[in-house]
Amino acid sequence: MAGTRGTYRKTAQRREQILEAAFAIFAKNGYTASSVNEIARAVGITQTGVLHHFAGGKLALLTAVLQQRDALAEENLRGKTGREFLAALVEISRVQAGQRGVVQLYRNLSTEAVDPEHPAHNYFRERLGRIIEAVTQAFSEVLAEDGLKPGIEPRAAALNTLAMTEGLETLWLQGLDVDMAEGIRWHINGFLAKPL
Amino acid sequence: MAGTRGTYRKTAQRREQILEAAFAIFAKNGYTASSVNEIARAVGITQTGVLHHFAGGKLALLTAVLQQRDALAEENLRGKTGREFLAALVEISRVQAGQRGVVQLYRNLSTEAVDPEHPAHNYFRERLGRIIEAVTQAFSEVLAEDGLKPGIEPRAAALNTLAMTEGLETLWLQGLDVDMAEGIRWHINGFLAKPL
């Protein structure tokens, strides 16, 4: 019994090590130029060892890395509505300013995945769709409480906020000294009757 | 004499063919995953043939492709100041909406080039610096004519406009139905006393 538990813990640790290595290598080289072999070497095991944990190979590794990171972000938004949800978006940006590698990975992969034949194309398209829906809903909730400035339409405000988020991130990744969180808060406040 | 002219014209044509092929291949695969050999094959000549025209190899090809495209954009801005310059930015976005390949190339390459060791890193950093200066100057010119809303600072307005431009482009590249030019015009109008 203790042996089985020990084995389970070791398996979980090894899985975690592989995902960390995959994350680092995808972030550095992008998906296309990365290989399972390189990830295996970074962990100090064989390619077969990696495939034992991720039978689907490189695509399974990518999916697992992305899902793990997205789950963390969704955790911060769970149960929040309206203004509280919008304030949480600002806080997510604040956290991301300390995680350049994560932001860079998403940027590299989502850029590659613009190609409809990229294996993560649908993942990123569906993810963007979900984000737009969620932010639109938050602005709709604020509207229902008369919390938007006159004439602001929730979906337009959501698309605009996402564009500004992506754009500030682009300038920040290119080395400009921009405060992403304050930039987004300022931008969202442009739509709200009462500032965040 | 006629022979020399013919040779010159052929050289210029071949150079142009090579640049077009390089552009298409860089746009499709990014810089890192592209090769001079692939570009040569696309033109139907040997790698040595390409190197005859671009002795600096892949990096020389990239630089030539980028400079050619940037020169076209700068042509549209030359001699324009203040509001006229800002209106030209909107028009550049309108033209880009019909050139997905060009936009995608810049996005792929600038994303790769975030890495300080990428050969085009300095190119993109200097380019961004020049753009920020030029847009800041245009907003300063509008300010000097009392054309900005109260409290708007030219450099902040410039950074904000560039962030929105990059962000709208990102959403558009990811397949959303956004009108980049109208989005940027609307955004710039948020800073101006009298709309464009």
XYZ file of C-alpha atoms in Angstrom, chain A residues 112-122 125, chain B residues 104 173:
14
model
C 1.949 30.232 -34.569
C -1.596 28.936 -34.102
C -3.105 31.623 -36.344
C -2.375 29.056 -39.073
C -5.585 26.941 -39.334
C -3.433 23.816 -39.729
C -1.602 24.356 -36.412
C -2.612 21.689 -33.864
C -3.474 24.357 -31.259
C -5.513 26.515 -33.687
C -8.907 25.422 -32.346
C -9.892 30.117 -31.111
C 1.224 38.059 -40.208
C -5.267 37.952 -36.946
